[in-house]
Amino acid sequence: MTGMIKNAKLIHICKSTLMCPLCKSPMQVVEHKSLMCRQNHNFDFTKHGYLNMLTRPASSAYNKLLFAARREMIVESELYMPLHKRIAATITELGLISGHPLLIADMGCGEGSHLQTILHECTYPDITGIGLDISKEAIMMAAKKYKNHIWLVGDLAKLPLMDRSVHVILNMLSPANYKEFNRILTPDGVVMKVVPRPGYLKELREALFENDGPKTYEAGHSAALFEKHFRLQDVIHVNYTANLNKEEIASLVQMTPLAWSSNKTRMESFKHQDNTRITIDLDILLGSKT
Ligand SMILES: [Zn+2]
């Protein structure tokens, strides 16, 4: 179902920033309803205002329940609040140094709550957010709730964004495509990649698995790969614990794919606690163009 986009600022940014993923030519906004490129490839704004810019059907391993739990944790609990504040402070500082409007793209944004919360915390006045994810369900949830950003269903390997158009790329605990990130980043732009460190959610892993569970990430490896594509300016280490109540514990299990492969009995006993402390242990890798 098609819809209308009426926010003049967002229309302007769509026109100046988005690129046809099929032929890579610039796009025009037609009658507030769709985007069309020079070769007449057409993408309609949906009823909720997002654009589906995938060039082929894609499936995501994550479902609506996971995204709902993720939103609950990001918006309602305090689990990620210090992380959001730290990222927002860095973005605000970048804005004040540059003095121009900032375009921030969250690559692999899920249902959009990290982007929304971070931008809400930024005190720099002129920032526009773009959220992109391969999951249509996630982007639909984002667009329904957060109206002031541009939401795109898209492929990391074929970003529908112009060369040198984005000032800050956020990539939080999700896969990257550094070649494409490099292409869309402005010459003075910054990439902020959030990677887990060994203590991340350790209480959950210790409770669910005998040997700490599957190693889903290697922070050292992430940093080394990052440095092959960007000049590493800084590594901001973020470490704290947060207290979760019973509902939040259930949401945490629901939003964490590694929990799905765990022993059911162990999972149930973890979920039956009235509250627990959870460790957040992350690095923010801050990179610029080489
Ligand atoms: Zn085209």
mmCIF file of C-alpha atoms and ligand atoms in Angstrom:
data_model
loop_
_atom_site.group_PDB
_atom_site.id
_atom_site.type_symbol
_atom_site.label_atom_id
_atom_site.label_comp_id
_atom_site.label_asym_id
_atom_site.label_seq_id
_atom_site.Cartn_x
_atom_site.Cartn_y
_atom_site.Cartn_z
ATOM 1 C CA MET A 1 0.000 0.000 0.000
ATOM 2 C CA THR A 2 1.367 3.414 -0.899
ATOM 3 C CA GLY A 3 1.417 6.460 1.322
ATOM 4 C CA MET A 4 2.449 10.095 1.363
ATOM 5 C CA ILE A 5 5.456 11.798 2.860
ATOM 6 C CA LYS A 6 4.788 15.383 3.875
ATOM 7 C CA ASN A 7 7.803 16.359 5.972
ATOM 8 C CA ALA A 8 9.619 18.886 3.712
ATOM 9 C CA LYS A 9 12.986 18.374 5.367
ATOM 10 C CA LEU A 10 12.831 14.605 4.929
ATOM 11 C CA ILE A 11 11.753 15.005 1.285
ATOM 12 C CA HIS A 12 14.720 17.273 0.667
ATOM 13 C CA ILE A 13 17.102 14.772 2.267
ATOM 14 C CA CYS A 14 15.601 11.865 0.298
ATOM 15 C CA LYS A 15 16.226 13.835 -2.906
ATOM 16 C CA SER A 16 19.787 14.808 -2.099
ATOM 17 C CA THR A 17 20.915 11.580 -0.441
ATOM 18 C CA LEU A 18 19.124 8.527 -1.786
ATOM 19 C CA MET A 19 20.383 6.657 -4.830
ATOM 20 C CA CYS A 20 18.695 4.082 -7.033
ATOM 21 C CA PRO A 21 19.961 0.668 -5.890
ATOM 22 C CA LEU A 22 19.402 -0.716 -9.411
ATOM 23 C CA CYS A 23 21.188 1.809 -11.645
ATOM 24 C CA LYS A 24 22.878 4.065 -9.059
ATOM 25 C CA SER A 25 21.387 7.269 -10.469
ATOM 26 C CA PRO A 26 19.937 10.071 -8.294
ATOM 27 C CA MET A 27 16.287 10.024 -7.270
ATOM 28 C CA GLN A 28 13.438 12.531 -7.486
ATOM 29 C CA VAL A 29 10.463 12.583 -5.125
ATOM 30 C CA VAL A 30 7.291 12.386 -7.235
ATOM 31 C CA GLU A 31 4.067 13.875 -5.815
ATOM 32 C CA HIS A 32 5.136 13.106 -2.217
ATOM 33 C CA LYS A 33 4.347 9.467 -2.990
ATOM 34 C CA SER A 34 7.347 7.817 -4.565
ATOM 35 C CA LEU A 35 10.971 8.068 -5.521
ATOM 36 C CA MET A 36 11.913 7.756 -9.163
ATOM 37 C CA CYS A 37 15.355 7.609 -10.731
ATOM 38 C CA ARG A 38 16.510 8.844 -14.155
ATOM 39 C CA GLN A 39 15.805 5.451 -15.649
ATOM 40 C CA ASN A 40 12.291 5.388 -14.184
ATOM 41 C CA HIS A 41 12.916 2.803 -11.479
ATOM 42 C CA ASN A 42 10.218 3.542 -8.958
ATOM 43 C CA PHE A 43 9.991 3.044 -5.172
ATOM 44 C CA ASP A 44 6.758 3.968 -3.373
ATOM 45 C CA PHE A 45 6.528 5.337 0.139
ATOM 46 C CA THR A 46 4.462 2.801 2.074
ATOM 47 C CA LYS A 47 1.435 3.688 4.164
ATOM 48 C CA HIS A 48 3.688 4.122 7.215
ATOM 49 C CA GLY A 49 6.179 6.245 5.321
ATOM 50 C CA TYR A 50 9.158 3.916 4.811
ATOM 51 C CA LEU A 51 10.729 2.899 1.508
ATOM 52 C CA ASN A 52 11.470 -0.647 0.439
ATOM 53 C CA MET A 53 14.643 -0.356 -1.636
ATOM 54 C CA LEU A 54 15.590 -4.020 -1.820
ATOM 55 C CA THR A 55 16.336 -5.181 -5.332
ATOM 56 C CA ARG A 56 15.556 -8.801 -4.550
ATOM 57 C CA PRO A 57 13.463 -10.517 -1.889
ATOM 58 C CA ALA A 58 15.331 -11.095 1.360
ATOM 59 C CA SER A 59 14.557 -12.961 4.514
ATOM 60 C CA SER A 60 15.685 -12.150 8.014
ATOM 61 C CA ALA A 61 16.279 -14.716 10.746
ATOM 62 C CA TYR A 62 14.698 -12.348 13.254
ATOM 63 C CA ASN A 63 10.988 -12.113 13.861
ATOM 64 C CA LYS A 64 8.494 -9.673 15.290
ATOM 65 C CA LEU A 65 8.749 -11.088 18.827
ATOM 66 C CA LEU A 66 12.486 -10.501 18.860
ATOM 67 C CA PHE A 67 12.079 -6.931 17.641
ATOM 68 C CA ALA A 68 9.322 -6.215 20.176
ATOM 69 C CA ALA A 69 11.540 -7.547 23.000
ATOM 70 C CA ARG A 70 14.472 -5.507 21.673
ATOM 71 C CA ARG A 71 12.377 -2.341 21.692
ATOM 72 C CA GLU A 72 11.223 -3.069 25.232
ATOM 73 C CA MET A 73 14.833 -3.384 26.414
ATOM 74 C CA ILE A 74 16.104 -0.326 24.551
ATOM 75 C CA VAL A 75 13.254 2.052 25.362
ATOM 76 C CA GLU A 76 11.842 0.870 28.686
ATOM 77 C CA SER A 77 14.829 -0.535 30.584
ATOM 78 C CA GLU A 78 18.073 1.142 31.591
ATOM 79 C CA LEU A 79 20.223 -1.533 29.987
ATOM 80 C CA TYR A 80 21.561 0.567 27.101
ATOM 81 C CA MET A 81 21.082 4.078 28.493
ATOM 82 C CA PRO A 82 24.741 4.800 29.394
ATOM 83 C CA LEU A 83 25.785 3.520 25.949
ATOM 84 C CA HIS A 84 23.257 5.797 24.233
ATOM 85 C CA LYS A 85 24.426 8.797 26.252
ATOM 86 C CA ARG A 86 28.065 8.123 25.375
ATOM 87 C CA ILE A 87 27.323 7.860 21.642
ATOM 88 C CA ALA A 88 25.070 10.949 21.754
ATOM 89 C CA ALA A 89 27.816 12.975 23.469
ATOM 90 C CA THR A 90 30.290 11.991 20.747
ATOM 91 C CA ILE A 91 27.838 12.907 17.979
ATOM 92 C CA THR A 92 27.014 16.253 19.649
ATOM 93 C CA GLU A 93 30.734 17.033 19.824
ATOM 94 C CA LEU A 94 31.145 16.189 16.129
ATOM 95 C CA GLY A 95 28.236 18.486 15.285
ATOM 96 C CA LEU A 96 29.681 21.369 17.267
ATOM 97 C CA ILE A 97 33.071 20.965 15.560
ATOM 98 C CA SER A 98 31.606 20.736 12.046
ATOM 99 C CA GLY A 99 28.950 23.430 12.490
ATOM 100 C CA HIS A 100 26.784 22.015 9.680
ATOM 101 C CA PRO A 101 23.632 19.851 9.657
ATOM 102 C CA LEU A 102 24.454 16.196 10.314
ATOM 103 C CA LEU A 103 23.074 13.155 8.577
ATOM 104 C CA ILE A 104 23.359 10.017 10.701
ATOM 105 C CA ALA A 105 22.694 6.565 9.297
ATOM 106 C CA ASP A 106 22.143 3.519 11.501
ATOM 107 C CA MET A 107 23.098 0.503 9.404
ATOM 108 C CA GLY A 108 21.260 -2.596 10.598
ATOM 109 C CA CYS A 109 18.950 -0.475 12.753
ATOM 110 C CA GLY A 110 16.419 -3.205 13.572
ATOM 111 C CA GLU A 111 13.180 -1.651 14.856
ATOM 112 C CA GLY A 112 14.867 1.732 15.182
ATOM 113 C CA SER A 113 14.955 2.290 18.943
ATOM 114 C CA HIS A 114 18.733 2.692 19.291
ATOM 115 C CA LEU A 115 18.720 5.423 16.624
ATOM 116 C CA GLN A 116 15.670 7.156 18.082
ATOM 117 C CA THR A 117 17.016 7.115 21.649
ATOM 118 C CA ILE A 118 20.507 8.266 20.654
ATOM 119 C CA LEU A 119 19.206 11.169 18.560
ATOM 120 C CA HIS A 120 16.856 12.126 21.378
ATOM 121 C CA GLU A 121 19.896 12.421 23.678
ATOM 122 C CA CYS A 122 21.905 14.570 21.213
ATOM 123 C CA THR A 123 21.868 18.269 22.045
ATOM 124 C CA TYR A 124 23.201 19.359 18.632
ATOM 125 C CA PRO A 125 20.145 20.911 16.957
ATOM 126 C CA ASP A 126 20.310 19.919 13.294
ATOM 127 C CA ILE A 127 20.513 16.151 12.942
ATOM 128 C CA THR A 128 18.540 13.873 10.643
ATOM 129 C CA GLY A 129 18.496 10.108 11.053
ATOM 130 C CA ILE A 130 18.311 7.385 8.439
ATOM 131 C CA GLY A 131 17.693 3.826 9.575
ATOM 132 C CA LEU A 132 18.288 0.882 7.259
ATOM 133 C CA ASP A 133 17.624 -2.792 7.848
ATOM 134 C CA ILE A 134 17.054 -5.814 5.642
ATOM 135 C CA SER A 135 13.998 -6.813 7.684
ATOM 136 C CA LYS A 136 10.765 -5.296 6.406
ATOM 137 C CA GLU A 137 9.018 -6.140 9.676
ATOM 138 C CA ALA A 138 11.619 -4.232 11.686
ATOM 139 C CA ILE A 139 11.485 -1.158 9.453
ATOM 140 C CA MET A 140 7.691 -1.175 9.514
ATOM 141 C CA MET A 141 7.810 -1.117 13.331
ATOM 142 C CA ALA A 142 10.328 1.740 13.219
ATOM 143 C CA ALA A 143 8.333 3.825 10.728
ATOM 144 C CA LYS A 144 5.056 3.366 12.615
ATOM 145 C CA LYS A 145 6.505 4.686 15.842
ATOM 146 C CA TYR A 146 9.273 7.153 14.944
ATOM 147 C CA LYS A 147 8.080 9.636 12.340
ATOM 148 C CA ASN A 148 10.992 12.078 12.180
ATOM 149 C CA HIS A 149 13.547 9.847 10.493
ATOM 150 C CA ILE A 150 13.940 8.203 7.095
ATOM 151 C CA TRP A 151 13.411 4.427 7.234
ATOM 152 C CA LEU A 152 14.664 2.134 4.485
ATOM 153 C CA VAL A 153 14.404 -1.586 3.873
ATOM 154 C CA GLY A 154 17.677 -2.217 2.126
ATOM 155 C CA ASP A 155 20.735 -4.340 1.565
ATOM 156 C CA LEU A 156 24.052 -3.521 3.281
ATOM 157 C CA ALA A 157 25.866 -4.709 0.164
ATOM 158 C CA LYS A 158 23.953 -2.283 -2.088
ATOM 159 C CA LEU A 159 23.213 0.764 0.022
ATOM 160 C CA PRO A 160 20.689 3.092 -1.648
ATOM 161 C CA LEU A 161 22.710 6.128 -0.554
ATOM 162 C CA MET A 162 24.851 8.494 -2.606
ATOM 163 C CA ASP A 163 28.651 8.568 -2.404
ATOM 164 C CA ARG A 164 29.991 10.848 0.374
ATOM 165 C CA SER A 165 26.503 11.701 1.693
ATOM 166 C CA VAL A 166 26.493 10.530 5.347
ATOM 167 C CA HIS A 167 28.357 12.269 8.202
ATOM 168 C CA VAL A 168 28.032 9.595 10.878
ATOM 169 C CA ILE A 169 27.523 5.875 10.326
ATOM 170 C CA LEU A 170 26.294 3.918 13.328
ATOM 171 C CA ASN A 171 26.688 0.141 13.277
ATOM 172 C CA MET A 172 25.640 -1.366 16.578
ATOM 173 C CA LEU A 173 26.150 -5.029 17.374
ATOM 174 C CA SER A 174 25.239 -5.950 13.838
ATOM 175 C CA PRO A 175 27.023 -6.962 10.617
ATOM 176 C CA ALA A 176 28.859 -4.381 8.516
ATOM 177 C CA ASN A 177 29.791 -3.776 4.909
ATOM 178 C CA TYR A 178 32.873 -1.574 5.210
ATOM 179 C CA LYS A 179 33.312 -1.073 1.479
ATOM 180 C CA GLU A 180 29.847 0.459 1.241
ATOM 181 C CA PHE A 181 30.303 2.409 4.506
ATOM 182 C CA ASN A 182 33.448 3.965 3.014
ATOM 183 C CA ARG A 183 31.631 4.884 -0.178
ATOM 184 C CA ILE A 184 28.737 6.724 1.513
ATOM 185 C CA LEU A 185 30.817 8.465 4.225
ATOM 186 C CA THR A 186 31.659 12.170 3.745
ATOM 187 C CA PRO A 187 35.414 12.975 3.669
ATOM 188 C CA ASP A 188 35.240 14.316 7.240
ATOM 189 C CA GLY A 189 32.705 11.690 8.366
ATOM 190 C CA VAL A 190 32.954 9.206 11.207
ATOM 191 C CA VAL A 191 32.009 5.542 11.586
ATOM 192 C CA MET A 192 30.942 4.397 15.048
ATOM 193 C CA LYS A 193 30.945 0.629 15.330
ATOM 194 C CA VAL A 194 29.794 -0.954 18.575
ATOM 195 C CA VAL A 195 31.362 -4.360 19.248
ATOM 196 C CA PRO A 196 30.967 -6.670 22.241
ATOM 197 C CA ARG A 197 33.783 -7.325 24.691
ATOM 198 C CA PRO A 198 34.151 -10.551 26.709
ATOM 199 C CA GLY A 199 31.939 -9.399 29.588
ATOM 200 C CA TYR A 200 28.956 -8.471 27.423
ATOM 201 C CA LEU A 201 25.815 -10.150 28.871
ATOM 202 C CA LYS A 202 28.097 -12.576 30.722
ATOM 203 C CA GLU A 203 25.497 -13.363 33.411
ATOM 204 C CA LEU A 204 23.118 -14.520 30.677
ATOM 205 C CA ARG A 205 25.754 -16.685 29.009
ATOM 206 C CA GLU A 206 26.932 -18.164 32.316
ATOM 207 C CA ALA A 207 23.373 -19.044 33.284
ATOM 208 C CA LEU A 208 22.418 -20.601 29.957
ATOM 209 C CA PHE A 209 25.541 -22.509 28.976
ATOM 210 C CA GLU A 210 28.047 -24.650 30.804
ATOM 211 C CA ASN A 211 31.118 -23.163 29.169
ATOM 212 C CA ASP A 212 29.953 -19.575 28.672
ATOM 213 C CA GLY A 213 28.181 -20.588 25.484
ATOM 214 C CA PRO A 214 29.016 -19.966 21.859
ATOM 215 C CA LYS A 215 31.482 -17.181 21.200
ATOM 216 C CA THR A 216 29.410 -15.053 18.892
ATOM 217 C CA TYR A 217 31.873 -12.188 18.695
ATOM 218 C CA GLU A 218 35.573 -11.533 19.006
ATOM 219 C CA ALA A 219 36.205 -7.878 19.825
ATOM 220 C CA GLY A 220 39.890 -8.070 18.889
ATOM 221 C CA HIS A 221 39.103 -9.557 15.525
ATOM 222 C CA SER A 222 36.424 -6.894 14.922
ATOM 223 C CA ALA A 223 38.888 -4.091 15.629
ATOM 224 C CA ALA A 224 41.541 -5.569 13.340
ATOM 225 C CA LEU A 225 39.074 -5.873 10.465
ATOM 226 C CA PHE A 226 37.778 -2.346 11.122
ATOM 227 C CA GLU A 227 41.322 -0.960 10.892
ATOM 228 C CA LYS A 228 41.781 -2.440 7.453
ATOM 229 C CA HIS A 229 39.104 -0.042 6.184
ATOM 230 C CA PHE A 230 39.226 3.005 8.465
ATOM 231 C CA ARG A 231 41.737 5.023 10.422
ATOM 232 C CA LEU A 232 41.029 4.089 14.047
ATOM 233 C CA GLN A 233 40.726 7.416 15.894
ATOM 234 C CA ASP A 234 39.606 6.142 19.244
ATOM 235 C CA VAL A 235 38.247 3.119 21.088
ATOM 236 C CA ILE A 236 35.705 4.082 23.733
ATOM 237 C CA HIS A 237 35.332 1.351 26.306
ATOM 238 C CA VAL A 238 31.856 1.211 27.857
ATOM 239 C CA ASN A 239 31.443 -1.023 30.890
ATOM 240 C CA TYR A 240 28.665 -1.027 33.495
ATOM 241 C CA THR A 241 25.974 -3.199 35.016
ATOM 242 C CA ALA A 242 22.218 -2.642 35.013
ATOM 243 C CA ASN A 243 19.525 -4.143 37.190
ATOM 244 C CA LEU A 244 16.729 -5.939 35.319
ATOM 245 C CA ASN A 245 13.318 -6.925 36.679
ATOM 246 C CA LYS A 246 11.405 -10.089 35.789
ATOM 247 C CA GLU A 247 9.760 -8.685 32.628
ATOM 248 C CA GLU A 248 13.044 -7.248 31.448
ATOM 249 C CA ILE A 249 14.807 -10.572 32.003
ATOM 250 C CA ALA A 250 12.200 -12.260 29.760
ATOM 251 C CA SER A 251 12.721 -9.590 27.091
ATOM 252 C CA LEU A 252 16.491 -9.993 27.272
ATOM 253 C CA VAL A 253 16.202 -13.739 26.639
ATOM 254 C CA GLN A 254 13.749 -13.133 23.795
ATOM 255 C CA MET A 255 15.983 -10.586 22.038
ATOM 256 C CA THR A 256 19.211 -12.581 22.318
ATOM 257 C CA PRO A 257 19.595 -15.158 19.528
ATOM 258 C CA LEU A 258 22.247 -17.076 21.481
ATOM 259 C CA ALA A 259 19.629 -17.914 24.106
ATOM 260 C CA TRP A 260 17.582 -19.806 21.550
ATOM 261 C CA SER A 261 20.221 -22.535 21.302
ATOM 262 C CA SER A 262 20.489 -23.011 25.053
ATOM 263 C CA ASN A 263 19.135 -25.697 27.345
ATOM 264 C CA LYS A 264 15.410 -25.107 28.062
ATOM 265 C CA THR A 265 15.630 -25.904 31.803
ATOM 266 C CA ARG A 266 18.496 -23.478 32.278
ATOM 267 C CA MET A 267 16.634 -20.810 30.318
ATOM 268 C CA GLU A 268 13.476 -21.218 32.395
ATOM 269 C CA SER A 269 15.337 -20.949 35.710
ATOM 270 C CA PHE A 270 17.111 -17.791 34.473
ATOM 271 C CA LYS A 271 13.732 -16.314 33.510
ATOM 272 C CA HIS A 272 12.232 -17.105 36.906
ATOM 273 C CA GLN A 273 14.493 -14.737 38.822
ATOM 274 C CA ASP A 274 12.769 -11.649 40.226
ATOM 275 C CA ASN A 275 15.712 -9.483 39.264
ATOM 276 C CA THR A 276 19.316 -9.753 38.202
ATOM 277 C CA ARG A 277 22.309 -7.613 37.325
ATOM 278 C CA ILE A 278 23.521 -7.720 33.749
ATOM 279 C CA THR A 279 26.900 -6.561 32.500
ATOM 280 C CA ILE A 280 27.263 -4.368 29.452
ATOM 281 C CA ASP A 281 30.839 -4.518 28.159
ATOM 282 C CA LEU A 282 31.323 -2.929 24.759
ATOM 283 C CA ASP A 283 33.805 -1.016 22.641
ATOM 284 C CA ILE A 284 32.817 1.868 20.403
ATOM 285 C CA LEU A 285 35.305 1.893 17.523
ATOM 286 C CA LEU A 286 35.581 5.394 16.110
ATOM 287 C CA GLY A 287 36.965 5.521 12.590
ATOM 288 C CA SER A 288 37.500 8.004 9.803
ATOM 289 C CA LYS A 289 38.466 7.662 6.142
ATOM 290 C CA THR A 290 42.039 6.591 5.542
HETATM 291 ZN ZN ZN B 1 17.378 3.353 -11.372
#
